[in-house]
PDB file of C-alpha atoms in Angstrom:
ATOM      1  CA  MET A  18       7.714   6.948  15.603  1.00 40.00           C
ATOM      2  CA  LEU A  19       4.630   4.765  15.354  1.00 45.00           C
ATOM      3  CA  ARG A  20       4.577   1.338  16.880  1.00 47.00           C
ATOM      4  CA  GLY A  21       2.655  -0.728  14.337  1.00 49.00           C
ATOM      5  CA  ALA A  22       5.204  -3.137  12.861  1.00 56.00           C
ATOM      6  CA  MET A  23       4.621  -6.106  10.616  1.00 69.00           C
ATOM      7  CA  ARG A  24       7.375  -8.664  11.094  1.00 77.00           C
ATOM      8  CA  PHE A  25       7.767 -11.358   8.482  1.00 87.00           C
ATOM      9  CA  PRO A  26       7.106 -14.710  10.192  1.00 81.00           C
ATOM     10  CA  ASN A  27      10.122 -16.303   8.524  1.00 85.00           C
ATOM     11  CA  PRO A  28      13.349 -14.869   7.097  1.00 90.00           C
ATOM     12  CA  LEU A  29      12.915 -13.587   3.551  1.00 95.00           C
ATOM     13  CA  ILE A  30      14.774 -15.234   0.697  1.00 96.00           C
ATOM     14  CA  GLU A  31      17.045 -13.184  -1.546  1.00 97.00           C
ATOM     15  CA  ALA A  32      16.781 -13.452  -5.321  1.00 98.00           C
ATOM     16  CA  ARG A  33      17.377 -11.492  -8.518  1.00 98.00           C
ATOM     17  CA  LEU A  34      14.469 -10.424 -10.674  1.00 98.00           C
ATOM     18  CA  VAL A  35      14.355 -11.744 -14.225  1.00 98.00           C
ATOM     19  CA  GLN A  36      10.999 -10.346 -15.292  1.00 98.00           C
ATOM     20  CA  ARG A  37       7.579  -9.425 -13.981  1.00 97.00           C
ATOM     21  CA  TYR A  38       4.727 -10.347 -16.316  1.00 95.00           C
ATOM     22  CA  LYS A  39       0.974 -10.943 -16.490  1.00 94.00           C
ATOM     23  CA  ARG A  40       0.775  -8.535 -13.524  1.00 91.00           C
ATOM     24  CA  PHE A  41       0.821 -11.252 -10.870  1.00 96.00           C
ATOM     25  CA  LEU A  42       3.850 -13.324 -11.869  1.00 98.00           C
ATOM     26  CA  ALA A  43       7.589 -12.735 -11.508  1.00 98.00           C
ATOM     27  CA  ASP A  44      10.452 -14.944 -12.626  1.00 98.00           C
ATOM     28  CA  VAL A  45      13.416 -14.766 -10.257  1.00 98.00           C
ATOM     29  CA  VAL A  46      16.708 -16.548  -9.687  1.00 98.00           C
ATOM     30  CA  LEU A  47      17.523 -17.575  -6.130  1.00 98.00           C
ATOM     31  CA  ALA A  48      20.974 -17.167  -4.607  1.00 95.00           C
ATOM     32  CA  ASP A  49      21.801 -20.816  -5.360  1.00 96.00           C
ATOM     33  CA  GLY A  50      20.948 -20.322  -9.046  1.00 97.00           C
ATOM     34  CA  THR A  51      17.520 -21.948  -8.930  1.00 97.00           C
ATOM     35  CA  ALA A  52      14.941 -20.273 -11.177  1.00 98.00           C
ATOM     36  CA  VAL A  53      11.436 -19.988  -9.708  1.00 97.00           C
ATOM     37  CA  THR A  54       8.224 -18.135 -10.450  1.00 98.00           C
ATOM     38  CA  ALA A  55       6.914 -16.034  -7.565  1.00 98.00           C
ATOM     39  CA  HIS A  56       3.502 -14.547  -6.952  1.00 97.00           C
ATOM     40  CA  CYS A  57       3.453 -10.757  -7.356  1.00 97.00           C
ATOM     41  CA  ALA A  58       0.595  -9.318  -5.290  1.00 96.00           C
ATOM     42  CA  ASN A  59       0.499  -6.041  -7.163  1.00 96.00           C
ATOM     43  CA  PRO A  60      -1.898  -5.128  -9.995  1.00 94.00           C
ATOM     44  CA  GLY A  61      -0.186  -1.805 -10.764  1.00 94.00           C
ATOM     45  CA  ALA A  62       2.446  -0.792 -13.288  1.00 96.00           C
ATOM     46  CA  MET A  63       5.257  -0.891 -10.684  1.00 97.00           C
ATOM     47  CA  LEU A  64       7.092   1.944 -12.419  1.00 96.00           C
ATOM     48  CA  GLY A  65      10.753   1.965 -11.441  1.00 95.00           C
ATOM     49  CA  LEU A  66      10.445  -1.239  -9.429  1.00 97.00           C
ATOM     50  CA  ASN A  67      10.655  -4.063 -11.958  1.00 95.00           C
ATOM     51  CA  ALA A  68      14.059  -3.647 -13.593  1.00 96.00           C
ATOM     52  CA  SER A  69      15.654  -6.936 -14.589  1.00 97.00           C
ATOM     53  CA  GLY A  70      18.517  -7.840 -12.266  1.00 97.00           C
ATOM     54  CA  SER A  71      17.079  -6.002  -9.255  1.00 97.00           C
ATOM     55  CA  ARG A  72      17.699  -7.510  -5.844  1.00 98.00           C
ATOM     56  CA  VAL A  73      14.411  -8.779  -4.410  1.00 98.00           C
ATOM     57  CA  LEU A  74      13.286 -10.513  -1.226  1.00 98.00           C
ATOM     58  CA  LEU A  75      10.662 -13.250  -1.176  1.00 97.00           C
ATOM     59  CA  SER A  76       8.504 -14.811   1.493  1.00 95.00           C
ATOM     60  CA  ILE A  77       7.676 -18.487   1.254  1.00 93.00           C
ATOM     61  CA  SER A  78       4.431 -20.142   2.256  1.00 89.00           C
ATOM     62  CA  ASP A  79       4.237 -23.553   3.891  1.00 85.00           C
ATOM     63  CA  SER A  80       0.754 -24.129   2.450  1.00 85.00           C
ATOM     64  CA  LYS A  81       0.537 -27.408   0.563  1.00 83.00           C
ATOM     65  CA  THR A  82      -2.194 -26.080  -1.715  1.00 88.00           C
ATOM     66  CA  ARG A  83      -0.441 -22.994  -3.074  1.00 89.00           C
ATOM     67  CA  LYS A  84       0.709 -23.362  -6.654  1.00 93.00           C
ATOM     68  CA  LEU A  85       3.402 -20.705  -6.164  1.00 95.00           C
ATOM     69  CA  PRO A  86       4.897 -20.883  -2.661  1.00 95.00           C
ATOM     70  CA  HIS A  87       7.122 -17.833  -3.150  1.00 97.00           C
ATOM     71  CA  SER A  88       5.730 -14.283  -2.867  1.00 96.00           C
ATOM     72  CA  TRP A  89       7.601 -11.152  -3.888  1.00 98.00           C
ATOM     73  CA  GLU A  90       7.719  -8.772  -0.906  1.00 97.00           C
ATOM     74  CA  LEU A  91      10.526  -6.215  -1.316  1.00 98.00           C
ATOM     75  CA  VAL A  92      12.725  -4.801  -4.049  1.00 98.00           C
ATOM     76  CA  GLU A  93      15.914  -2.777  -3.760  1.00 97.00           C
ATOM     77  CA  ALA A  94      14.965  -0.050  -6.217  1.00 97.00           C
ATOM     78  CA  ASP A  95      17.215   2.642  -7.699  1.00 96.00           C
ATOM     79  CA  LEU A  96      14.896   5.561  -6.968  1.00 96.00           C
ATOM     80  CA  PRO A  97      15.467   9.312  -7.276  1.00 95.00           C
ATOM     81  CA  GLY A  98      17.502  10.222  -4.220  1.00 91.00           C
ATOM     82  CA  GLY A  99      19.231   6.853  -4.072  1.00 94.00           C
ATOM     83  CA  PRO A 100      18.502   3.132  -3.776  1.00 95.00           C
ATOM     84  CA  GLN A 101      16.188   1.894  -1.048  1.00 96.00           C
ATOM     85  CA  TRP A 102      14.050  -1.077  -0.120  1.00 97.00           C
ATOM     86  CA  VAL A 103      10.448  -0.726  -1.319  1.00 97.00           C
ATOM     87  CA  GLY A 104       7.494  -2.913  -0.374  1.00 97.00           C
ATOM     88  CA  ILE A 105       5.553  -4.048  -3.440  1.00 97.00           C
ATOM     89  CA  ASN A 106       2.987  -6.370  -1.832  1.00 96.00           C
ATOM     90  CA  THR A 107      -0.283  -4.415  -1.928  1.00 95.00           C
ATOM     91  CA  MET A 108      -1.814  -6.788   0.627  1.00 92.00           C
ATOM     92  CA  ARG A 109       0.480  -5.514   3.384  1.00 93.00           C
ATOM     93  CA  PRO A 110      -0.783  -1.939   4.042  1.00 95.00           C
ATOM     94  CA  ASN A 111      -4.130  -3.100   5.462  1.00 96.00           C
ATOM     95  CA  ALA A 112      -2.276  -5.276   7.963  1.00 94.00           C
ATOM     96  CA  LEU A 113      -0.001  -2.353   8.824  1.00 95.00           C
ATOM     97  CA  VAL A 114      -2.984  -0.087   9.476  1.00 96.00           C
ATOM     98  CA  ALA A 115      -4.681  -2.758  11.595  1.00 95.00           C
ATOM     99  CA  GLU A 116      -1.535  -3.288  13.664  1.00 92.00           C
ATOM    100  CA  GLY A 117      -0.970   0.443  14.045  1.00 92.00           C
ATOM    101  CA  PHE A 118      -4.563   0.846  15.208  1.00 94.00           C
ATOM    102  CA  ALA A 119      -4.232  -2.004  17.712  1.00 93.00           C
ATOM    103  CA  ALA A 120      -1.124  -0.332  19.109  1.00 90.00           C
ATOM    104  CA  GLY A 121      -2.976   2.966  19.488  1.00 90.00           C
ATOM    105  CA  ALA A 122      -0.466   4.537  17.137  1.00 86.00           C
ATOM    106  CA  LEU A 123      -2.736   6.107  14.497  1.00 94.00           C
ATOM    107  CA  ALA A 124      -3.643   9.572  15.763  1.00 95.00           C
ATOM    108  CA  PRO A 125      -6.481  10.170  13.249  1.00 97.00           C
ATOM    109  CA  LEU A 126      -8.302   7.147  14.719  1.00 97.00           C
ATOM    110  CA  ALA A 127      -7.729   8.009  18.392  1.00 96.00           C
ATOM    111  CA  GLY A 128     -10.791   7.250  20.490  1.00 96.00           C
ATOM    112  CA  TYR A 129     -12.026   4.387  18.339  1.00 97.00           C
ATOM    113  CA  THR A 130     -11.980   0.920  19.884  1.00 97.00           C
ATOM    114  CA  THR A 131     -12.930  -1.402  17.018  1.00 97.00           C
ATOM    115  CA  LEU A 132     -11.702  -1.653  13.440  1.00 97.00           C
ATOM    116  CA  ARG A 133     -13.864  -3.993  11.382  1.00 97.00           C
ATOM    117  CA  PRO A 134     -12.490  -5.070   7.982  1.00 97.00           C
ATOM    118  CA  GLU A 135     -14.342  -5.391   4.693  1.00 95.00           C
ATOM    119  CA  VAL A 136     -17.656  -3.728   5.569  1.00 94.00           C
ATOM    120  CA  ALA A 137     -20.203  -3.318   2.765  1.00 91.00           C
ATOM    121  CA  TYR A 138     -21.140   0.250   1.818  1.00 86.00           C
ATOM    122  CA  GLY A 139     -21.727   2.506  -1.165  1.00 76.00           C
ATOM    123  CA  ARG A 140     -22.568   1.082  -4.557  1.00 77.00           C
ATOM    124  CA  ALA A 141     -21.725  -2.609  -4.100  1.00 73.00           C
ATOM    125  CA  SER A 142     -18.355  -1.788  -2.514  1.00 82.00           C
ATOM    126  CA  ARG A 143     -16.599  -2.840   0.664  1.00 91.00           C
ATOM    127  CA  VAL A 144     -14.648  -0.326   2.700  1.00 95.00           C
ATOM    128  CA  ASP A 145     -11.299  -1.574   3.999  1.00 97.00           C
ATOM    129  CA  PHE A 146     -12.214  -0.767   7.615  1.00 98.00           C
ATOM    130  CA  LEU A 147     -15.078   0.647   9.635  1.00 98.00           C
ATOM    131  CA  ALA A 148     -13.883   2.250  12.861  1.00 98.00           C
ATOM    132  CA  THR A 149     -16.354   2.407  15.744  1.00 97.00           C
ATOM    133  CA  GLY A 150     -16.231   3.433  19.373  1.00 96.00           C
ATOM    134  CA  GLU A 151     -18.533   4.602  22.132  1.00 96.00           C
ATOM    135  CA  GLY A 152     -19.422   8.227  21.605  1.00 94.00           C
ATOM    136  CA  MET A 153     -17.582   8.309  18.263  1.00 96.00           C
ATOM    137  CA  PRO A 154     -19.177   8.624  14.814  1.00 95.00           C
ATOM    138  CA  PRO A 155     -18.510   5.542  12.664  1.00 97.00           C
ATOM    139  CA  CYS A 156     -15.572   6.234  10.345  1.00 98.00           C
ATOM    140  CA  HIS A 157     -15.176   4.606   6.935  1.00 98.00           C
ATOM    141  CA  VAL A 158     -11.470   4.040   6.298  1.00 98.00           C
ATOM    142  CA  GLU A 159     -10.029   3.260   2.872  1.00 97.00           C
ATOM    143  CA  VAL A 160      -6.352   2.234   2.613  1.00 98.00           C
ATOM    144  CA  LYS A 161      -4.188   2.700  -0.465  1.00 97.00           C
ATOM    145  CA  ASN A 162      -0.723   1.287  -1.054  1.00 97.00           C
ATOM    146  CA  CYS A 163       1.832   3.696  -2.536  1.00 97.00           C
ATOM    147  CA  HIS A 164       5.209   2.778  -4.009  1.00 97.00           C
ATOM    148  CA  LEU A 165       5.793   5.241  -6.855  1.00 98.00           C
ATOM    149  CA  MET A 166       8.601   7.788  -6.582  1.00 98.00           C
ATOM    150  CA  ARG A 167       9.664   9.885  -9.572  1.00 97.00           C
ATOM    151  CA  GLN A 168      11.077  12.850  -7.653  1.00 97.00           C
ATOM    152  CA  PRO A 169      13.360  12.584  -4.612  1.00 97.00           C
ATOM    153  CA  GLY A 170      11.261  12.128  -1.503  1.00 97.00           C
ATOM    154  CA  LEU A 171       7.855  12.429  -3.213  1.00 98.00           C
ATOM    155  CA  ALA A 172       5.551   9.405  -2.990  1.00 98.00           C
ATOM    156  CA  GLU A 173       2.785   9.315  -5.591  1.00 98.00           C
ATOM    157  CA  PHE A 174      -0.405   7.347  -6.247  1.00 98.00           C
ATOM    158  CA  PRO A 175      -1.554   5.814  -8.520  1.00 98.00           C
ATOM    159  CA  ASP A 176       1.067   4.305 -10.824  1.00 97.00           C
ATOM    160  CA  CYS A 177      -1.556   3.345 -13.444  1.00 96.00           C
ATOM    161  CA  LYS A 178      -5.204   4.076 -14.245  1.00 96.00           C
ATOM    162  CA  ALA A 179      -7.187   3.536 -11.045  1.00 96.00           C
ATOM    163  CA  ALA A 180     -10.893   3.712 -11.852  1.00 95.00           C
ATOM    164  CA  ARG A 181     -11.797   1.570  -8.837  1.00 93.00           C
ATOM    165  CA  SER A 182      -9.873   3.873  -6.508  1.00 96.00           C
ATOM    166  CA  ALA A 183     -11.599   6.904  -8.027  1.00 97.00           C
ATOM    167  CA  ARG A 184     -14.947   5.265  -7.314  1.00 95.00           C
ATOM    168  CA  HIS A 185     -13.862   4.691  -3.718  1.00 95.00           C
ATOM    169  CA  MET A 186     -13.125   8.399  -3.326  1.00 97.00           C
ATOM    170  CA  ALA A 187     -16.598   9.287  -4.612  1.00 96.00           C
ATOM    171  CA  GLU A 188     -18.207   6.797  -2.247  1.00 96.00           C
ATOM    172  CA  LEU A 189     -16.272   8.168   0.725  1.00 97.00           C
ATOM    173  CA  ALA A 190     -17.504  11.629  -0.254  1.00 97.00           C
ATOM    174  CA  ASP A 191     -21.059  10.256  -0.237  1.00 96.00           C
ATOM    175  CA  VAL A 192     -20.501   9.028   3.343  1.00 96.00           C
ATOM    176  CA  VAL A 193     -19.552  12.546   4.420  1.00 97.00           C
ATOM    177  CA  ALA A 194     -22.473  14.066   2.517  1.00 97.00           C
ATOM    178  CA  ALA A 195     -24.794  11.763   4.475  1.00 96.00           C
ATOM    179  CA  GLY A 196     -23.368  13.097   7.757  1.00 96.00           C
ATOM    180  CA  GLY A 197     -20.723  10.451   8.414  1.00 96.00           C
ATOM    181  CA  ARG A 198     -16.955  10.496   8.740  1.00 98.00           C
ATOM    182  CA  ALA A 199     -14.653   9.079   6.060  1.00 98.00           C
ATOM    183  CA  MET A 200     -10.908   8.810   5.741  1.00 98.00           C
ATOM    184  CA  LEU A 201      -8.249   7.752   3.249  1.00 98.00           C
ATOM    185  CA  ILE A 202      -4.976   6.411   4.650  1.00 98.00           C
ATOM    186  CA  VAL A 203      -2.103   6.235   2.144  1.00 98.00           C
ATOM    187  CA  VAL A 204       0.670   3.853   3.169  1.00 98.00           C
ATOM    188  CA  ALA A 205       3.907   4.564   1.283  1.00 97.00           C
ATOM    189  CA  GLN A 206       5.992   1.410   1.512  1.00 97.00           C
ATOM    190  CA  MET A 207       9.175   3.453   1.136  1.00 96.00           C
ATOM    191  CA  GLN A 208      11.069   6.330   2.692  1.00 95.00           C
ATOM    192  CA  ALA A 209       9.267   9.453   1.472  1.00 97.00           C
ATOM    193  CA  GLN A 210       9.012  13.049   2.637  1.00 98.00           C
ATOM    194  CA  ALA A 211       5.618  13.967   1.142  1.00 98.00           C
ATOM    195  CA  PHE A 212       2.683  12.537  -0.815  1.00 98.00           C
ATOM    196  CA  ASP A 213       0.918  13.776  -3.942  1.00 98.00           C
ATOM    197  CA  VAL A 214      -1.458  12.419  -6.555  1.00 98.00           C
ATOM    198  CA  ALA A 215       0.125  11.329  -9.849  1.00 98.00           C
ATOM    199  CA  ARG A 216      -2.336  13.441 -11.821  1.00 97.00           C
ATOM    200  CA  ASP A 217      -0.506  12.978 -15.130  1.00 98.00           C
ATOM    201  CA  ILE A 218      -0.989   9.220 -14.857  1.00 98.00           C
ATOM    202  CA  ASP A 219      -4.682   9.308 -13.922  1.00 98.00           C
ATOM    203  CA  PRO A 220      -6.426  12.685 -14.211  1.00 98.00           C
ATOM    204  CA  ALA A 221      -9.764  11.060 -13.327  1.00 98.00           C
ATOM    205  CA  PHE A 222      -8.453   9.844  -9.970  1.00 98.00           C
ATOM    206  CA  ASP A 223      -6.949  13.278  -9.346  1.00 98.00           C
ATOM    207  CA  ARG A 224     -10.342  14.893  -9.867  1.00 98.00           C
ATOM    208  CA  ALA A 225     -12.067  12.354  -7.613  1.00 98.00           C
ATOM    209  CA  PHE A 226      -9.383  12.774  -4.938  1.00 98.00           C
ATOM    210  CA  ARG A 227      -9.661  16.560  -4.897  1.00 98.00           C
ATOM    211  CA  ALA A 228     -13.456  16.465  -4.926  1.00 98.00           C
ATOM    212  CA  ALA A 229     -13.488  14.037  -2.001  1.00 98.00           C
ATOM    213  CA  ARG A 230     -11.150  16.216   0.064  1.00 98.00           C
ATOM    214  CA  ALA A 231     -13.259  19.265  -0.722  1.00 98.00           C
ATOM    215  CA  ALA A 232     -16.327  17.329   0.443  1.00 98.00           C
ATOM    216  CA  GLY A 233     -14.678  16.614   3.791  1.00 98.00           C
ATOM    217  CA  VAL A 234     -12.965  13.250   3.332  1.00 98.00           C
ATOM    218  CA  GLU A 235      -9.857  13.224   5.511  1.00 98.00           C
ATOM    219  CA  VAL A 236      -6.579  12.172   3.892  1.00 98.00           C
ATOM    220  CA  HIS A 237      -3.545  10.999   5.870  1.00 98.00           C
ATOM    221  CA  ALA A 238      -0.280   9.656   4.463  1.00 98.00           C
ATOM    222  CA  TYR A 239       2.422   7.643   6.210  1.00 97.00           C
ATOM    223  CA  ARG A 240       5.859   6.496   5.181  1.00 96.00           C
ATOM    224  CA  CYS A 241       7.283   3.138   6.156  1.00 95.00           C
ATOM    225  CA  ARG A 242      10.589   1.942   7.481  1.00 93.00           C
ATOM    226  CA  ILE A 243      11.547  -1.100   5.433  1.00 93.00           C
ATOM    227  CA  THR A 244      14.062  -3.754   6.493  1.00 91.00           C
ATOM    228  CA  PRO A 245      14.469  -7.390   5.426  1.00 90.00           C
ATOM    229  CA  GLU A 246      12.938  -8.342   8.780  1.00 90.00           C
ATOM    230  CA  GLU A 247       9.908  -6.086   9.016  1.00 90.00           C
ATOM    231  CA  VAL A 248       7.850  -3.256   7.585  1.00 92.00           C
ATOM    232  CA  THR A 249       6.896  -0.494  10.019  1.00 90.00           C
ATOM    233  CA  ILE A 250       4.643   2.531   9.601  1.00 92.00           C
ATOM    234  CA  ALA A 251       7.197   5.129  10.647  1.00 89.00           C
ATOM    235  CA  ASP A 252       5.488   8.527  10.734  1.00 92.00           C
ATOM    236  CA  ALA A 253       3.093  10.851   8.975  1.00 96.00           C
ATOM    237  CA  ILE A 254       4.098  12.799   5.879  1.00 98.00           C
ATOM    238  CA  PRO A 255       2.335  15.860   4.440  1.00 98.00           C
ATOM    239  CA  VAL A 256      -0.177  15.595   1.615  1.00 98.00           C
ATOM    240  CA  VAL A 257       0.868  18.286  -0.876  1.00 98.00           C
ATOM    241  CA  THR A 258      -1.887  17.895  -3.480  1.00 97.00           C
ATOM    242  CA  PRO A 259      -3.217  21.381  -4.248  1.00 92.00           C
ATOM    243  CA  ALA A 260      -6.801  22.127  -3.261  1.00 85.00           C
TER     244      ALA A 260
END
């Protein structure tokens, strides 16, 4: 098991989902009956994760300037194979990768000593991380959050059209073509047994994904262990997308 764990700084607050709307907003009812609007840090479709009445867990910010102090973190989703906690906050996977790297727990990045975030590259893009180390070729690392499951045990990405992600795959392929190293890390914030591209949802991303792998972009997928206290990158899962 990997060691990179992201503990929530404060206990999460339980609520019931009323509705998710305008992509970044969710109305919920707290355990005491109070209705609040929470921030939903997820631009995707959230297929299977936004059913009214679902049990959700929220973090709360102590910032005095935030308009919405509550953030939606986890949902108890009725997925194929049975209900489980799923992380919906797409801001979390980068932190999980950074913590896993700091713990020396990400085998594909063994030997690298520095992981710099948000480094400019490609056509006006920023890669999530640039890994560097003495005697190691710089490695461009893109991280994608995954929380779609339509078959038992199979994590899929994306859950909606993902033109930006397709562009990222092409730009990673360009890095390899120029003699560099590039990598995609898929973080499935759920218990999954394998990862595949949801090609029926976004055929263009599927084509870009396959082309990037054929060009030499490395792809690694990890499942997470989710509890109300922490999210942990648990272990690697196979990527089953056909060549």
